[in-house]
PDB file of C-alpha atoms in Angstrom:
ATOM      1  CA  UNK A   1       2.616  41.968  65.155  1.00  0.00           C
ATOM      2  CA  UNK A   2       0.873  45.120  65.687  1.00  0.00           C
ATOM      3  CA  UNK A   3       2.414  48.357  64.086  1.00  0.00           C
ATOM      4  CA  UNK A   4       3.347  49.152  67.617  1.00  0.00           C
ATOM      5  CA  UNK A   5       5.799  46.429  67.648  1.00  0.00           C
ATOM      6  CA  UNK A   6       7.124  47.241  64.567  1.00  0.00           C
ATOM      7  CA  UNK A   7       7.339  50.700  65.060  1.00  0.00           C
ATOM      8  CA  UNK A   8       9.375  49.466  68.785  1.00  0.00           C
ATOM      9  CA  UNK A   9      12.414  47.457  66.439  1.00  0.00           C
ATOM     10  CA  UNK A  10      13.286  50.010  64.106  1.00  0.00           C
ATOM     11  CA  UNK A  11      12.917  52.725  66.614  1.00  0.00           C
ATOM     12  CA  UNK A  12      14.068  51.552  70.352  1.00  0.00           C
ATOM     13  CA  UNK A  13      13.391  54.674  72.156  1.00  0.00           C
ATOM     14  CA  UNK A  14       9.865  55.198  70.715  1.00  0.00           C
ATOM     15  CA  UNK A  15       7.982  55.158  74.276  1.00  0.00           C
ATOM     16  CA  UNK A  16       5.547  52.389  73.674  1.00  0.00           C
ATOM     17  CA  UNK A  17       3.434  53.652  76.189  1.00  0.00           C
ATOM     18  CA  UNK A  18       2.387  57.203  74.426  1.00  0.00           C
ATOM     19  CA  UNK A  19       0.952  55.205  71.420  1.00  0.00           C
ATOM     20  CA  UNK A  20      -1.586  52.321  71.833  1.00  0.00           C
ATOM     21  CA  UNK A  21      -1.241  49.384  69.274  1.00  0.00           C
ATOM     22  CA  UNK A  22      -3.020  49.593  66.240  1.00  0.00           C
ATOM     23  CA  UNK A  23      -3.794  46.454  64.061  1.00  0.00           C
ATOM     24  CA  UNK A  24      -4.015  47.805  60.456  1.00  0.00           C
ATOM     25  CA  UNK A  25      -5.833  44.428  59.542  1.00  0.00           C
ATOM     26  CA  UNK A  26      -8.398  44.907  62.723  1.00  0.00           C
ATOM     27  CA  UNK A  27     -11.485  45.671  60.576  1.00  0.00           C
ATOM     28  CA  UNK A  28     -13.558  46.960  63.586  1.00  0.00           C
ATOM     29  CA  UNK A  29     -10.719  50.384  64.262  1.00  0.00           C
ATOM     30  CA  UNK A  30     -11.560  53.262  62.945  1.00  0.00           C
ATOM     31  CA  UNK A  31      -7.766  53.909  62.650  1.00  0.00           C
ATOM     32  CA  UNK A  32      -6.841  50.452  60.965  1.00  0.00           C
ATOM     33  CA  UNK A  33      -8.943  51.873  58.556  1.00  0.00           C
ATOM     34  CA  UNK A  34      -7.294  55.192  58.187  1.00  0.00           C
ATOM     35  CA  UNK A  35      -3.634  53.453  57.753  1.00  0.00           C
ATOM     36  CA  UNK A  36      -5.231  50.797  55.070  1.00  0.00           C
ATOM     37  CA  UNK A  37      -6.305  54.126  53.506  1.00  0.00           C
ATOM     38  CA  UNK A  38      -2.821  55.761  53.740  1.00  0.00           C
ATOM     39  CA  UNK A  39      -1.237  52.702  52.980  1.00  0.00           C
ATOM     40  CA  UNK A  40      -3.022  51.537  49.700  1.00  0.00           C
ATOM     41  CA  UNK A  41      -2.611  55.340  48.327  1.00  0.00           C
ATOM     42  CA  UNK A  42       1.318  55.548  49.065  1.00  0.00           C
ATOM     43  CA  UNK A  43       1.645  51.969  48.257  1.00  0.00           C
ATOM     44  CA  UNK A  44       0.537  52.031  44.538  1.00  0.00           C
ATOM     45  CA  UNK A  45       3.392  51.759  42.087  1.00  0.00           C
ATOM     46  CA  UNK A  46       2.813  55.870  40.507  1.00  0.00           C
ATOM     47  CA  UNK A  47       1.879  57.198  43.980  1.00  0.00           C
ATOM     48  CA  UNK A  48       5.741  55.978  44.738  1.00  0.00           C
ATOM     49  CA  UNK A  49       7.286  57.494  41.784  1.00  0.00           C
ATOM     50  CA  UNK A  50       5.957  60.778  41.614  1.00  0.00           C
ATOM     51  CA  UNK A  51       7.018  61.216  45.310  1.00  0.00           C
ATOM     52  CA  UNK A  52      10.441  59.846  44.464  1.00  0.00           C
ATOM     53  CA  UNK A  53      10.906  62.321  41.509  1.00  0.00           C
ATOM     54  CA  UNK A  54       9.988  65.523  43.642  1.00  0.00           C
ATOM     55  CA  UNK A  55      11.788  64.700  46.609  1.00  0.00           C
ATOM     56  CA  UNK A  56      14.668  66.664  44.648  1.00  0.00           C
ATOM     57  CA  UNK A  57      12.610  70.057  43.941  1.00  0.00           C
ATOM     58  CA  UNK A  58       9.533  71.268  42.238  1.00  0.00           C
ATOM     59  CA  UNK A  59       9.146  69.937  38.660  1.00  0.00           C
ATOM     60  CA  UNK A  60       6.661  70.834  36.051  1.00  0.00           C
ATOM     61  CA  UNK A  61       3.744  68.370  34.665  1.00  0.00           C
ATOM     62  CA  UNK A  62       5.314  67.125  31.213  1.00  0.00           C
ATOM     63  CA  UNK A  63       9.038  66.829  33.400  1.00  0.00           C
ATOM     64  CA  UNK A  64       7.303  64.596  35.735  1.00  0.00           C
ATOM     65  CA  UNK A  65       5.860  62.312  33.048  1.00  0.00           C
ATOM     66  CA  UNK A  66       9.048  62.604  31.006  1.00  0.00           C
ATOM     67  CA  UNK A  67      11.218  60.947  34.215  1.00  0.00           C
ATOM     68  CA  UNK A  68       8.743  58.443  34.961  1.00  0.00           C
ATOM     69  CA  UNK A  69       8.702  56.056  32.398  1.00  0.00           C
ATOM     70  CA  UNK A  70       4.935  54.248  31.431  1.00  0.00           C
ATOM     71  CA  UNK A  71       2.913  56.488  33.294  1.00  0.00           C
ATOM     72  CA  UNK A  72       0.062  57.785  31.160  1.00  0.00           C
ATOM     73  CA  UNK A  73      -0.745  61.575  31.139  1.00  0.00           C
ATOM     74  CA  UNK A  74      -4.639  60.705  32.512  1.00  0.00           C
ATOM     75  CA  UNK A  75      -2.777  58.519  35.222  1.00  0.00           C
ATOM     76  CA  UNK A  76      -0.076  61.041  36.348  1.00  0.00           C
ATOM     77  CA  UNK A  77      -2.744  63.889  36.636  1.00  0.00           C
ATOM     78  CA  UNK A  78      -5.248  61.789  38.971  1.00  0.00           C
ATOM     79  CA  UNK A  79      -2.233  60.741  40.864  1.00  0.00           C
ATOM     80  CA  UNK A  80      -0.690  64.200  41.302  1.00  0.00           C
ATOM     81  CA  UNK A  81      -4.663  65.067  42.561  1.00  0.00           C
ATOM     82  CA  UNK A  82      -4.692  62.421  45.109  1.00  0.00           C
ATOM     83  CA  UNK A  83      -1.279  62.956  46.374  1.00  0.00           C
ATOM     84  CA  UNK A  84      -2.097  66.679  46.770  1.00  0.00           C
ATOM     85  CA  UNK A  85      -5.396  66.032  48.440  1.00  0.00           C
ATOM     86  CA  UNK A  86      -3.965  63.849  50.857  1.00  0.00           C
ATOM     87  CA  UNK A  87      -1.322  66.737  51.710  1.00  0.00           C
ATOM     88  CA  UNK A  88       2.048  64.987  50.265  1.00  0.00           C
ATOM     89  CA  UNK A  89       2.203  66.912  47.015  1.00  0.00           C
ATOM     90  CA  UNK A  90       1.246  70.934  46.118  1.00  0.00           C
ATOM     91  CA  UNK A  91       0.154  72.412  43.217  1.00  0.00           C
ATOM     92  CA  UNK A  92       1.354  76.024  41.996  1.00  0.00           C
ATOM     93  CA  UNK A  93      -0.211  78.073  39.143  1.00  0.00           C
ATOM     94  CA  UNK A  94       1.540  81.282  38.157  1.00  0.00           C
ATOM     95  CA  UNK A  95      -0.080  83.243  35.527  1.00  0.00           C
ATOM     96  CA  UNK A  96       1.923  83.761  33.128  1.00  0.00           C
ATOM     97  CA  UNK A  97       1.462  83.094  29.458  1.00  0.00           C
ATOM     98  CA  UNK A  98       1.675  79.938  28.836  1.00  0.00           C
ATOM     99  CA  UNK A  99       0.370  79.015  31.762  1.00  0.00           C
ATOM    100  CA  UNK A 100       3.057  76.859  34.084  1.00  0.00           C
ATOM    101  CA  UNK A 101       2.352  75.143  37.422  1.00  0.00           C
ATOM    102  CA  UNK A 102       4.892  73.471  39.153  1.00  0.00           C
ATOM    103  CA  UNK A 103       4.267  70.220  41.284  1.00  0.00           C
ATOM    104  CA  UNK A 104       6.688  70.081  44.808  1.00  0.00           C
ATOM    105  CA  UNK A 105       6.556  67.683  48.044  1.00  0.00           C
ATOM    106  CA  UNK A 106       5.225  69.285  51.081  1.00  0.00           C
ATOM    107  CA  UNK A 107       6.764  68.391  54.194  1.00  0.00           C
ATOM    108  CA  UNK A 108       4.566  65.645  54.706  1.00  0.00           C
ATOM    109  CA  UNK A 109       5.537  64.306  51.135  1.00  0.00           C
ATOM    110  CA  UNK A 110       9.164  65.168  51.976  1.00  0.00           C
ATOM    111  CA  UNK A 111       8.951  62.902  55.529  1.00  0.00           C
ATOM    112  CA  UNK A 112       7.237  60.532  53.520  1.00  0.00           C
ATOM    113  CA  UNK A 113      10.166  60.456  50.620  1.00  0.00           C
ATOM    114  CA  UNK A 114      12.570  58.721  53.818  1.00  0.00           C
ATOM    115  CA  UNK A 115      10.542  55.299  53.682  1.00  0.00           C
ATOM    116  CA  UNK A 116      10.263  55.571  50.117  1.00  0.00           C
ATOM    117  CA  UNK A 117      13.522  56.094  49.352  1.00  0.00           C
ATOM    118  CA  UNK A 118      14.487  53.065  51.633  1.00  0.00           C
ATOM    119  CA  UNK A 119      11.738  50.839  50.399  1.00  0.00           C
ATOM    120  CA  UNK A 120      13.474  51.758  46.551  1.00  0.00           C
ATOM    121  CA  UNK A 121      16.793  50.886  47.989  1.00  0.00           C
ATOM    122  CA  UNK A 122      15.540  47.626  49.673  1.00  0.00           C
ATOM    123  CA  UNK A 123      13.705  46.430  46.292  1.00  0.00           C
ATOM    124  CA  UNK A 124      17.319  47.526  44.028  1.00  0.00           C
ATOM    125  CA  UNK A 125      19.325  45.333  46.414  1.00  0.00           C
ATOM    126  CA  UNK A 126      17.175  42.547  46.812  1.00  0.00           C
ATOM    127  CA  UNK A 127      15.450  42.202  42.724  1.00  0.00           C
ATOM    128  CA  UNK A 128      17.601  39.628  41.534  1.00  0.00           C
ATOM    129  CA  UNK A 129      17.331  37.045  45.147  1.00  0.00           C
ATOM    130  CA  UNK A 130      13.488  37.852  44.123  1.00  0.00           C
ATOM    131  CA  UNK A 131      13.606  37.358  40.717  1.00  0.00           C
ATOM    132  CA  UNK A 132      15.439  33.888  41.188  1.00  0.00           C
ATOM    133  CA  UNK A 133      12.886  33.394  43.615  1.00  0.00           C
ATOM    134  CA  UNK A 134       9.963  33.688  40.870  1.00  0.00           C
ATOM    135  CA  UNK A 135      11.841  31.542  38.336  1.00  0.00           C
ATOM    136  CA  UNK A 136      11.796  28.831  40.924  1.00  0.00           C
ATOM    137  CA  UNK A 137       8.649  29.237  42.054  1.00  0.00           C
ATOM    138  CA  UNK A 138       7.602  29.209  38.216  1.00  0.00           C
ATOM    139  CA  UNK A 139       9.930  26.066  37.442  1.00  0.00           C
ATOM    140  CA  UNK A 140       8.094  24.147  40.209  1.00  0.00           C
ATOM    141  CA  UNK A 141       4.766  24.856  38.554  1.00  0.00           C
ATOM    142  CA  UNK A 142       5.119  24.050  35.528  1.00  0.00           C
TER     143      UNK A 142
END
């Protein structure tokens, strides 16, 4: 299934004409590779939170890491740098003394915050039909 296709059954009135499939696993597209790209740097568990947490409004550095529990101060800054380099997340320094910057979602980020949100609503009501899965899966193995 082609993202295309995908795109067609959650949106019928997307005019499948205007966009030409795209196989994200098609290795020879220069654009599979862009949405692999996209993909793997939304798709990592932190990436996810931090997008999650500033859906709601701008939040300083130590109130992100305080709301997202396990995430290490080196990993929340590299992942606040990638997220704003990729356009989802900005970065504001006022001079004051102390210093403060404040992290927000940009539009993009705030578009993106839809999916996520759904994707954290899909995993909450499906965990335990996947946990049982795991157990069984585990049982069976052993």
């Amino acid at each position: 299934m082609t993202i295309t296709d995908a795109a067609l059954r959650l949106d019928p009135d997307l005019d499948a004409c205007s966009t030409a499939p795209i196989d994200p696993c098609g290795a020879e597209s220069s654009e599979a590779r862009v949405i692999r790209d996209v993909l793997s740097r939304v798709g990592d568990k932190w990436s996810l939170l931090v997008i999650r947490m500033l859906h709601d409004g701008p939040l300083r550095f130590t109130q992100l890491q305080r709301s997202i529990d396990g995430i290490s101060h080196r990993m929340l800054t590299q992942t606040l740098r990638n997220l704003e380099r990729d356009g989802l997340v900005s970065r504001t320094s006022y001079p004051e003394i102390p210093p403060r910057v404040e992290y927000a979602a940009t539009e993009l980020g705030r578009s993106l915050a839809l999916p996520v949100l759904g994707l954290v609503e899909w995993a909450s009501g499906n965990h335990a039909s996947i946990t049982t899965a795991r157990d069984a899966f585990d049982a069976a193995r052993d």
